[in-house]
Coordinates of C-alpha atoms in Angstrom, one line a residue:
Chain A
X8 CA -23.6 15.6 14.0
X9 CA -23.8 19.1 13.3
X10 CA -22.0 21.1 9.9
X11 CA -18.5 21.9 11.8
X12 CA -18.3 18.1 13.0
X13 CA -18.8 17.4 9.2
X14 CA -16.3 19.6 8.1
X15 CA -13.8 18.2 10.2
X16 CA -14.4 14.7 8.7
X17 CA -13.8 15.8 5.2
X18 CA -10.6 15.3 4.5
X19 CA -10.1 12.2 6.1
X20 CA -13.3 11.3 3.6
X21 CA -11.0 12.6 0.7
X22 CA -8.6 9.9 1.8
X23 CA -11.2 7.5 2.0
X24 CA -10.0 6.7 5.6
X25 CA -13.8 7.6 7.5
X26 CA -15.5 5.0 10.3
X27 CA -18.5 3.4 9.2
X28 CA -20.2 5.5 11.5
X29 CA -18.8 9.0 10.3
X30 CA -19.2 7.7 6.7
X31 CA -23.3 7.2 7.1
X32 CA -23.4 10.7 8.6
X33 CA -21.5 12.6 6.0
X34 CA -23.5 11.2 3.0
X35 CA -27.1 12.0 5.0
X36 CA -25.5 15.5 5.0
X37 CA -24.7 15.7 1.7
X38 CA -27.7 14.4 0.8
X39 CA -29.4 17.0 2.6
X40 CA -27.8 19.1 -0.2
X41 CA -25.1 20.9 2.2
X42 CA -23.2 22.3 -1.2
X43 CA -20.5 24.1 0.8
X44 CA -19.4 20.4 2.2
X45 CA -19.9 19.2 -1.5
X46 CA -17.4 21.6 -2.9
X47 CA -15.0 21.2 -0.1
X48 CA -14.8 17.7 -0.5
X49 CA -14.3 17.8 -4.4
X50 CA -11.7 20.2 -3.7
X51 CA -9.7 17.8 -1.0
X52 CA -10.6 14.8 -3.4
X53 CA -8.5 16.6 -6.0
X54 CA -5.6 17.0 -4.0
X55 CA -5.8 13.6 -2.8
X56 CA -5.4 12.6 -6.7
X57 CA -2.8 15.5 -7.2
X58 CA -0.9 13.8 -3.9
X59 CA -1.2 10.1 -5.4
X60 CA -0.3 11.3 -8.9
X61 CA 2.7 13.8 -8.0
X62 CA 4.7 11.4 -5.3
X63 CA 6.2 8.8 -6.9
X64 CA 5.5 8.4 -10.6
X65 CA 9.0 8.4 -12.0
X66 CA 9.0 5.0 -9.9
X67 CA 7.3 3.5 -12.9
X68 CA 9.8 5.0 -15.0
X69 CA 12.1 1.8 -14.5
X70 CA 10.5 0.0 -17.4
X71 CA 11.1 1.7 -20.3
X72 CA 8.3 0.3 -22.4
X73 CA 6.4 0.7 -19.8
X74 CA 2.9 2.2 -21.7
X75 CA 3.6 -0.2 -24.6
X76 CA 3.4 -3.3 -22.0
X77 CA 0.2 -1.9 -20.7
X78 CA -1.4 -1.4 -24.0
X79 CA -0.1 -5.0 -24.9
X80 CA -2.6 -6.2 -22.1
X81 CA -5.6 -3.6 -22.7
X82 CA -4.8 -4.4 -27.0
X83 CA -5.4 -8.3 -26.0
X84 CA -8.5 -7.3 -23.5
X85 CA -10.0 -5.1 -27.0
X86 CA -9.5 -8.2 -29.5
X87 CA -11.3 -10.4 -27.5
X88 CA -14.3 -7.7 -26.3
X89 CA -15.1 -7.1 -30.0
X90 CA -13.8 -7.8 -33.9
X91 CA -10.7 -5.9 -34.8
X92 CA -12.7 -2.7 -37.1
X93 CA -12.1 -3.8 -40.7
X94 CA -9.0 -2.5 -42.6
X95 CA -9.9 0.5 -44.6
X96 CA -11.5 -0.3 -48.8
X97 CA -9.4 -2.1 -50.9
X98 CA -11.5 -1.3 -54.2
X99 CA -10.3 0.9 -56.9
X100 CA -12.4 4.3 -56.3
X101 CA -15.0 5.5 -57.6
X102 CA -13.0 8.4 -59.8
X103 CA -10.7 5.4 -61.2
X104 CA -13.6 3.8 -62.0
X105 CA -15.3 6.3 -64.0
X106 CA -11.9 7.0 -65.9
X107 CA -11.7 3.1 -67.0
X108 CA -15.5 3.0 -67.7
X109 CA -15.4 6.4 -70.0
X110 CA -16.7 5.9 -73.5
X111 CA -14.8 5.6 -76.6
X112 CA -13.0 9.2 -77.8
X113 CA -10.4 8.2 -80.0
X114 CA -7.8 5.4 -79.6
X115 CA -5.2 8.1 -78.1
X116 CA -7.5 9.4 -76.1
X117 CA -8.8 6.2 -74.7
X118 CA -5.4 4.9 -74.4
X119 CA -4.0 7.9 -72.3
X120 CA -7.5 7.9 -70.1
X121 CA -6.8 4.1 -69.6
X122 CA -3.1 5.4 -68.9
X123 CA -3.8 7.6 -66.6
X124 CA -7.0 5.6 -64.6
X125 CA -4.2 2.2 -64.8
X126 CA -1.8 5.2 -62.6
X127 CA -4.6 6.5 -60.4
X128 CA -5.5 2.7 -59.3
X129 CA -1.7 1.9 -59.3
X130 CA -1.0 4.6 -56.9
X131 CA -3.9 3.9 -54.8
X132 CA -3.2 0.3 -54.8
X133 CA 0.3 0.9 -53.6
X134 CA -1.0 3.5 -50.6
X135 CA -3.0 1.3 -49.3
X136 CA -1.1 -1.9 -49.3
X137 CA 2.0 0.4 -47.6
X138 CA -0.2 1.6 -44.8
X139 CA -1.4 -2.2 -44.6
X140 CA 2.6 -3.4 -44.4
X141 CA 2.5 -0.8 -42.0
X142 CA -0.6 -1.8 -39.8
X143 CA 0.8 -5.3 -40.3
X144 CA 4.1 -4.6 -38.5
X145 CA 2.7 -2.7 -35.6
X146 CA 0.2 -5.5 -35.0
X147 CA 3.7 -7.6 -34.7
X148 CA 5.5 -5.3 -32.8
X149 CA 2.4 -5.5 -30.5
X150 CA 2.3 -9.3 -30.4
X151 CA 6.1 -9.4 -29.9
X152 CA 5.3 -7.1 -26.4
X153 CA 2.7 -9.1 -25.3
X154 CA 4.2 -12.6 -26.0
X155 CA 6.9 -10.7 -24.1
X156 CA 4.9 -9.6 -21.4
X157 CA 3.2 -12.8 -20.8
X158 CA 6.2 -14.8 -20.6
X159 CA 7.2 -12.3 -18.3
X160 CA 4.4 -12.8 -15.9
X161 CA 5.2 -16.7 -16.5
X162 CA 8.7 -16.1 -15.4
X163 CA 7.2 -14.3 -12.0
X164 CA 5.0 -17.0 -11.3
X165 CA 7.7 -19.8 -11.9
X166 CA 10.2 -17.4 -9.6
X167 CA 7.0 -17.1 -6.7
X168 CA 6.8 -21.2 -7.0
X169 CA 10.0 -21.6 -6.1
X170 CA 10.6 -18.9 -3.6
X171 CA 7.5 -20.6 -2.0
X172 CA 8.3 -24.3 -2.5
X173 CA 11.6 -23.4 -0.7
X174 CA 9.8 -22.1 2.4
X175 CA 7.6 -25.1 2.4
X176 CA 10.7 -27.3 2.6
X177 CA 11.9 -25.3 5.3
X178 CA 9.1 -25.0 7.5
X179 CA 8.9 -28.9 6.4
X180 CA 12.9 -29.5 7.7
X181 CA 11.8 -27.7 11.0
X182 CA 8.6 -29.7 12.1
X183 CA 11.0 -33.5 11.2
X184 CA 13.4 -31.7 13.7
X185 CA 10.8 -30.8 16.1
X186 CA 8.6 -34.3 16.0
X187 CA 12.3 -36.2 16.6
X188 CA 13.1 -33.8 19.7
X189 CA 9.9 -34.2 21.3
X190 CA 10.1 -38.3 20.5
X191 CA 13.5 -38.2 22.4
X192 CA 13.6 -40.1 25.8
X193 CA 15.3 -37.1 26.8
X194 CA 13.1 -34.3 25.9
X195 CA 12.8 -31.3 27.8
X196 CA 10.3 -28.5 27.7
X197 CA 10.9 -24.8 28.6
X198 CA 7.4 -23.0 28.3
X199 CA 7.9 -19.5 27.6
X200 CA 5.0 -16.8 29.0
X201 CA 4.2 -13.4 27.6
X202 CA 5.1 -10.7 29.1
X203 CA 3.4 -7.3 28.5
X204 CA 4.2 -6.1 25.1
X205 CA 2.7 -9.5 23.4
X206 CA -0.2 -10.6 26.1
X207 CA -1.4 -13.3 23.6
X208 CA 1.9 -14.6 22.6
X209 CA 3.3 -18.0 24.2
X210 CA 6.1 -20.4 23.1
X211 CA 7.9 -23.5 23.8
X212 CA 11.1 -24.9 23.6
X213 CA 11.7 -28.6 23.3
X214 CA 15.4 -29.7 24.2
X215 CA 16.9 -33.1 23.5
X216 CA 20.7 -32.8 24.6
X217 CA 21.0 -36.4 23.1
X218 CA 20.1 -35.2 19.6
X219 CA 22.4 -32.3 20.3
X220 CA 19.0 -30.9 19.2
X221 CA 16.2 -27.5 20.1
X222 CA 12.8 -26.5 18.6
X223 CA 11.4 -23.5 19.6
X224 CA 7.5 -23.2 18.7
X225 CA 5.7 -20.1 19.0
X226 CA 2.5 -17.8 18.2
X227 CA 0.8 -14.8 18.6
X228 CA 4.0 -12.6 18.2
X229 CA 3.3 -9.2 16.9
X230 CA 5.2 -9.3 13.0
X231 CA 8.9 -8.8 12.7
X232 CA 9.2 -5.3 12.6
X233 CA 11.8 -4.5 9.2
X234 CA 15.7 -4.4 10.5
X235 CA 14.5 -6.5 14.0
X236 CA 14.6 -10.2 14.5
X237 CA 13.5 -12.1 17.5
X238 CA 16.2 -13.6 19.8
X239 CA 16.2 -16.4 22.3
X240 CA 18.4 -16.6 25.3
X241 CA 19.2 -19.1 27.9
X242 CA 19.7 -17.8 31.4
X243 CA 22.3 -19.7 33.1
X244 CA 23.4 -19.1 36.8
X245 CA 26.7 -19.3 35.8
X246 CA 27.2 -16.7 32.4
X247 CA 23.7 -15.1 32.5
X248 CA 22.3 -14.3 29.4
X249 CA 23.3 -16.5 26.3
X250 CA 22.8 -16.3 22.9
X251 CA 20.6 -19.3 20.9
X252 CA 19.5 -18.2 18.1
X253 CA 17.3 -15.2 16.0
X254 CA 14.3 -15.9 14.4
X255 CA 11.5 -13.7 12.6
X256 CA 7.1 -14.2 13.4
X257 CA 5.2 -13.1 10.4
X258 CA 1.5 -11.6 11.6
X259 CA -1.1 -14.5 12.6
X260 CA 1.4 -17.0 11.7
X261 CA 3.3 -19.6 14.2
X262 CA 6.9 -19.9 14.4
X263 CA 9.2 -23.0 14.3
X264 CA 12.8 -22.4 14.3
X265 CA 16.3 -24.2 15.0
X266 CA 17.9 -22.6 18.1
X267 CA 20.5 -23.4 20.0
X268 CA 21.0 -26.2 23.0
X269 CA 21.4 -24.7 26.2
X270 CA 25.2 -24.6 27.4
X271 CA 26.2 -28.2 28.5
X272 CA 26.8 -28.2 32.7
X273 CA 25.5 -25.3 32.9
X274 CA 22.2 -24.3 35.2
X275 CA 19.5 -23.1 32.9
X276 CA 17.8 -20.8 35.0
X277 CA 15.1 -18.9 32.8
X278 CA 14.5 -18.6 28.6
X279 CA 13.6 -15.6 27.3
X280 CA 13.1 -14.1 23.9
X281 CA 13.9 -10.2 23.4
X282 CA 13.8 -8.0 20.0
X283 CA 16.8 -7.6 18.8
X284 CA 18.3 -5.7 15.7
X285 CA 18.2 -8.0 12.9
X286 CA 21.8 -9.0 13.1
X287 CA 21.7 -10.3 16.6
X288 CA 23.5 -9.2 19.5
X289 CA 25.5 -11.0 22.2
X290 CA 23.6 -9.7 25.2
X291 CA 19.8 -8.5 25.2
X292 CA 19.5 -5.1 24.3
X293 CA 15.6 -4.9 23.3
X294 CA 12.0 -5.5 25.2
X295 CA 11.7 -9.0 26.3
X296 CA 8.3 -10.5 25.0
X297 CA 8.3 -13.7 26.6
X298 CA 9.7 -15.7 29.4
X299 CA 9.7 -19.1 31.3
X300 CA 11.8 -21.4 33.8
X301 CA 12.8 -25.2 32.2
X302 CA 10.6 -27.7 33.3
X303 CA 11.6 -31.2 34.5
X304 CA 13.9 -32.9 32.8
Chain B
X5 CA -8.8 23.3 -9.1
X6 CA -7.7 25.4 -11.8
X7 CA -4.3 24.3 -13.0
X8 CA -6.7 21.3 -14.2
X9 CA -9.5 23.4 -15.9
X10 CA -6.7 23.4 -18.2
X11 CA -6.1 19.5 -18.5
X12 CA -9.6 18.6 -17.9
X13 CA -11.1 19.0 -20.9
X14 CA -8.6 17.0 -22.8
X15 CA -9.3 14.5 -20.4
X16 CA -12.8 14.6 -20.6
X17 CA -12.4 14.3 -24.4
X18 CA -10.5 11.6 -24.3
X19 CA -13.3 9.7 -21.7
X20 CA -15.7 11.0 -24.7
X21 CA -13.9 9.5 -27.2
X22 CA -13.6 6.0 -25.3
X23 CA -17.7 6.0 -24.8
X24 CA -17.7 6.4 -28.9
X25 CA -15.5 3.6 -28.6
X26 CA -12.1 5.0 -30.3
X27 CA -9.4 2.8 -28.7
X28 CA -6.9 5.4 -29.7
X29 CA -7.9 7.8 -27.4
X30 CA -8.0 4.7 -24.3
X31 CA -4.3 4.3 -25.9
X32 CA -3.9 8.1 -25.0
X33 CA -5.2 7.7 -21.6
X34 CA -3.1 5.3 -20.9
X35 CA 0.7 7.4 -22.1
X36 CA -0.8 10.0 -20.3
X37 CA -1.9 8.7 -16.6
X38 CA -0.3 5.2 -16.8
X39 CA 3.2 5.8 -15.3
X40 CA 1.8 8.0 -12.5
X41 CA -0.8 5.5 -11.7
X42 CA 2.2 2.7 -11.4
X43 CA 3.6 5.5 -8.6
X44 CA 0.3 5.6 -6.8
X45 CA 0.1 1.5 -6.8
X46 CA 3.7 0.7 -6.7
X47 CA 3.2 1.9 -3.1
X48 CA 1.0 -1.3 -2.3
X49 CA 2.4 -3.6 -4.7
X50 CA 6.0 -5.4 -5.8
X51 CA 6.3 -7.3 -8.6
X52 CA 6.2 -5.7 -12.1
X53 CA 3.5 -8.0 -13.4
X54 CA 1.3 -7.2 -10.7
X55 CA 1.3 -3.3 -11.2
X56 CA 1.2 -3.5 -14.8
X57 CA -1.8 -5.5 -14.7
X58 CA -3.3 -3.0 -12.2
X59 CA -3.0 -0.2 -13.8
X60 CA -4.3 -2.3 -16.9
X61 CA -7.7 -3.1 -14.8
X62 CA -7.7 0.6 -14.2
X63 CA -8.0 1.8 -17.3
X64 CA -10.0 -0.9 -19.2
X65 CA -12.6 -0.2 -16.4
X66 CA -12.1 3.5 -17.5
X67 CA -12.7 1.9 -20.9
X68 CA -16.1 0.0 -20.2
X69 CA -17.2 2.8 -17.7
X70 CA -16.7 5.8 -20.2
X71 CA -20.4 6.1 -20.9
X72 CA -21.6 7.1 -17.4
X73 CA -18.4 9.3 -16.7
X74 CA -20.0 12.2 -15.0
X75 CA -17.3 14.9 -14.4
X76 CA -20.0 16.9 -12.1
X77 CA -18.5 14.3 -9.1
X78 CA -14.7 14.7 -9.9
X79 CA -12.4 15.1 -12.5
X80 CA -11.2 12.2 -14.8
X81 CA -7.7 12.1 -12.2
X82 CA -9.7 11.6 -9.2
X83 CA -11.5 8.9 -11.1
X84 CA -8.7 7.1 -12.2
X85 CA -7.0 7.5 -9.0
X86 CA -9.8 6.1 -6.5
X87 CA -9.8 3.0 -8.9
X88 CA -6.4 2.4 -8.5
X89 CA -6.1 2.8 -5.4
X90 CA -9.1 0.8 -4.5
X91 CA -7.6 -2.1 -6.8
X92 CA -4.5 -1.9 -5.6
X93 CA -5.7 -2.3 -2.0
X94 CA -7.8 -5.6 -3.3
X95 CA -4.7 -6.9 -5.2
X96 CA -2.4 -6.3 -2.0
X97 CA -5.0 -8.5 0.8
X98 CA -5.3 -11.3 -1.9
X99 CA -1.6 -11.4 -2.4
X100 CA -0.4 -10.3 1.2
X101 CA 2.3 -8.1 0.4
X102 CA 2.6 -5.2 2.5
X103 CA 5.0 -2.8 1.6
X104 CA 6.7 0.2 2.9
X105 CA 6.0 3.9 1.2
X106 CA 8.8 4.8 -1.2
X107 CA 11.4 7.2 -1.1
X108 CA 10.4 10.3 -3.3
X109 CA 12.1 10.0 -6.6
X110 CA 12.4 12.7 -9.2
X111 CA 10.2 14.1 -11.9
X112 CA 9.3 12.0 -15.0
X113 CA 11.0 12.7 -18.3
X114 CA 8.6 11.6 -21.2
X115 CA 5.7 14.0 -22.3
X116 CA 3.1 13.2 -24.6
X117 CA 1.0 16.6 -24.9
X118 CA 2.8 19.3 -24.0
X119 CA 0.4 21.3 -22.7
X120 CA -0.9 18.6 -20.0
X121 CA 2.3 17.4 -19.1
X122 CA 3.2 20.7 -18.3
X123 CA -0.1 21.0 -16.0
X124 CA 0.7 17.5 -14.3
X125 CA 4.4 18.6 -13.8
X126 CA 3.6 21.6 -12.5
X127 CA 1.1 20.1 -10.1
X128 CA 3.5 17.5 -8.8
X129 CA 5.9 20.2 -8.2
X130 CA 3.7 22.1 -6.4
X131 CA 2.9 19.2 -4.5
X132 CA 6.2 18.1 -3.4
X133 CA 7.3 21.6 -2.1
X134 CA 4.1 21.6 -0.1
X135 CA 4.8 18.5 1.0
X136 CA 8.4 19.7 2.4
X137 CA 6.1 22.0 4.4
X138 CA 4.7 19.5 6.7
X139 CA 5.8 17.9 9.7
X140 CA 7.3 14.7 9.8
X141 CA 5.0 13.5 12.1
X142 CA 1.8 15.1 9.8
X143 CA 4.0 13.0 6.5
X144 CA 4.2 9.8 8.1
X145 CA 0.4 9.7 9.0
X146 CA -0.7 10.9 5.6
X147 CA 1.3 8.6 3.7
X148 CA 0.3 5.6 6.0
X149 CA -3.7 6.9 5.6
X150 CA -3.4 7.1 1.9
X151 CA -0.3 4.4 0.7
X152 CA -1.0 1.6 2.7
X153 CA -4.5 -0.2 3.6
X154 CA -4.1 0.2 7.4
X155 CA -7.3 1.6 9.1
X156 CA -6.6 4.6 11.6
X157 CA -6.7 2.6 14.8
X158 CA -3.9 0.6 13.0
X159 CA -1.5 4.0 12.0
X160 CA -2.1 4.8 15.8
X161 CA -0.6 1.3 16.9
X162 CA 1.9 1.5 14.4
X163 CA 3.0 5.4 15.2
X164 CA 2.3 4.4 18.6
X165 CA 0.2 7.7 19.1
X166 CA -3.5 8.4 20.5
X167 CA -6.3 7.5 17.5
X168 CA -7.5 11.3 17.9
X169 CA -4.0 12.7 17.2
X170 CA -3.8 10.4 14.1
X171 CA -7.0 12.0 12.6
X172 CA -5.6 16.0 13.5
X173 CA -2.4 15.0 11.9
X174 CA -4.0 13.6 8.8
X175 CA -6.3 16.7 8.5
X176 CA -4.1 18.8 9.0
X177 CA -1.8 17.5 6.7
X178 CA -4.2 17.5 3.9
X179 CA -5.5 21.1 4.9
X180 CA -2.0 22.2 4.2
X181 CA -2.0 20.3 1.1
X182 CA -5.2 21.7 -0.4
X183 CA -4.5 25.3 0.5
X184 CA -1.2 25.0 -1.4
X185 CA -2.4 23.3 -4.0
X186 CA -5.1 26.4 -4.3
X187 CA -2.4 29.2 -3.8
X188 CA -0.9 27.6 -6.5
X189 CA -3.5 28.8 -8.9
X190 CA -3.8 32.1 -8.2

């Protein structure tokens, strides 16, 4: 790859966004000590970081105490790398030393040096114990914000557990009401094929008009775009299109979802499952993604 | 670039400081970048806890790194920046959370010295009109290349555009970027 193909690579390399391939050949350029590359690349790295750092950082501004939460966690992380660096001398100095220690002058004399050193060590005394009431209190303030903070992150959690315990139960609600349909002496299966825009998709839906009851199953979806849901539809030959039920496919993951019966007396002539907007509409609007005729009943 | 030969040095005194082990100056660090850094990982993150922890990871590897900081590859920003990124991405796949970039919100308020926030405001600024300068179609590539972790076969499925025009838009994009950013100084 010659200089100009470099070049062209490096600010896609500023973004961290290069091929394997293109990455090996930019370094064995650089490495060949190409300084004009170099600098360009530091430059486009720098706007990179002026890009990430200039978009959006009042975003974090939400949290007020935002730095004091972070230093809560970076204060913990320094405590436990290493001691806390010892408060600052608590021994009377030197100077009021040598004023108690001075030798005898005269009663008066002594009396006012001892005076006078019992004021020095007085005053430093009560500087240092303020700025250690001092120290004290931040230390507080600090363990106050990160007792805070974790029991924030606790709360998080304990919110995640549930939101994810109440899918569980869902999904677990879905499969009881699949495993009866397909049980049911009157089960009836409508496989539903892929059609162009999801080639490795495929579904079923399982139909027990005694349990007033459908399933649909179904995988290799492309992901719920945001503001689209999947719908299904039963095709009869006497109303055409009809509505039963929207449902959503996250990426790599099947689907199991409730949906409607098809219309009693009615001839079923196709499923089909279109993307709709989120909402659901009453006659397909969107790309159809899959498709199938009921089979026996 | 030059509107940081101004804040560099304070930064790289700072990542001085922090080798010699003064945990006021990583305190300093963190008023200064922290809060931008939540921007930059707020785009691949949700919950609070999360980016806070983040941008705490950041800056305590700033902390234990400090000593073989060598500001002839990049400036302290850049530094920050790729980690947070980079750990942002890592946080993001283990929690798979994908989330869309962000409307742009307005400046930040809070200064601490006066004389870098002024460089870092003035940079965003700069940023942000240069930024109103692009296409929509060069924005929504860029953003997706740098703000999410898709690769660039995975912006072209999602922008529903040839790989190759991905990569010109990208470039592009960032060439306009850079030469603002440089016009800027002068």
């Amino acid at each position: 790859m010659d200089h100009k193909a470099i070049k062209e690579l490096l600010p896609l390399a500023a973004l961290d966004q290069l091929e394997p391939d293109d990455a090996s050949a930019l370094q064995g350029h650089l490495r060949d000590g190409c300084e004009e590359c170099e600098a360009e690349l530091r430059a486009l790295r720098e706007t990179a970081a002026a890009l990430a750092l200039s978009l959006d950082e009042s975003a974090a501004t939400r949290a007020a105490d935002f730095e004091e939460r972070v230093w809560a966690r970076l204060r913990a992380r320094l405590q436990q790398s290493a001691p806390s660096p010892s408060l600052p001398g608590t021994r009377p100095s030197a100077l009021a030393r040598r004023h108690l220690l001075r030798g005898s002058v005269g009663v008066w004399r002594a009396a006012a040096a001892l005076l006078a050193a019992a004021v020095v060590v007085a005053t430093i005394y009560a500087g240092q114990l303020k700025r250690q009431l001092q120290r004290a209190r931040a230390d507080q303030l600090r363990e106050v914000a990160a007792i805070h903070s974790q029991l924030s992150d606790l709360s998080a959690q304990l919110r995640r557990a549930r939101d994810e315990v109440g899918a569980l139960q869902r999904v677990l609600d879905e499969r009881i009401r699949l495993e009866r349909v397909l049980s049911a002496p009157d089960l009836r299966l409508t496989r539903l094929e892929p059609l162009l825009p999801a080639a490795g998709a495929h579904a079923v839906v399982a139909v027990s008009a005694s349990h007033d009851t459908a399933v649909l199953q179904a995988s290799g979806l492309p992901a719920t775009p945001a503001g689209k849901a999947y719908e299904l539809w039963w095709i009869t030959k006497e109303h055409g299109p009809v509505a039963a039920g929207l449902f959503r496919a996250e990426q790599g993951q099947p689907v199991i979802a409730s949906v409607a019966v098809p219309p009693r007396d009615e001839h079923v002539l196709l499923g089909a499952v279109t993307l709709e907007p989120a909402a659901g509409v009453s006659k397909p609007t969107g790309t159809m993604y899959l498709k199938g005729a009921p089979g026996p009943a | 670039m030059a509107d940081a030969k101004q804040a560099t040095p304070a930064d790289q005194d700072l990542i001085a400081a922090m080798a010699a082990g003064d945990a006021e100056a990583l305190r300093t660090l963190n008023v200064r970048y922290g809060r931008a850094l939540a921007g930059l990982v707020r785009r691949f993150l949700k919950d609070e806890a999360d980016i806070e922890e983040v941008v705490a990871d950041v800056l305590w590897q700033a902390w234990r790194e400090a000593k073989s900081f060598d500001p002839s590859r990049g400036s302290v920003s850049v530094w920050l920046v790729t980690l947070a990124r980079s750990r942002a991405i890592d946080r993001s796949r283990a929690l798979r959370v994908r989330k869309q970039p962000l409307a742009e919100q307005p400046a930040a308020q809070w200064a601490l010295d006066p004389g870098v926030e002024l460089d870092q405001a003035m940079r965003a600024r700069v940023v942000r009109a240069a930024l109103t300068t692009l296409d929509a179609s060069e924005r929504a590539a860029l953003e997706l290349a740098y703000f999410s972790d898709f690769s660039q076969s995975e912006i072209a499925v999602r922008l529903g555009i040839p790989l190759g025009t991905v990569k010109t838009r990208v470039r592009s994009a960032m060439m306009k970027l850079r030469r603002a950013l440089a016009g800027s100084r002068q």
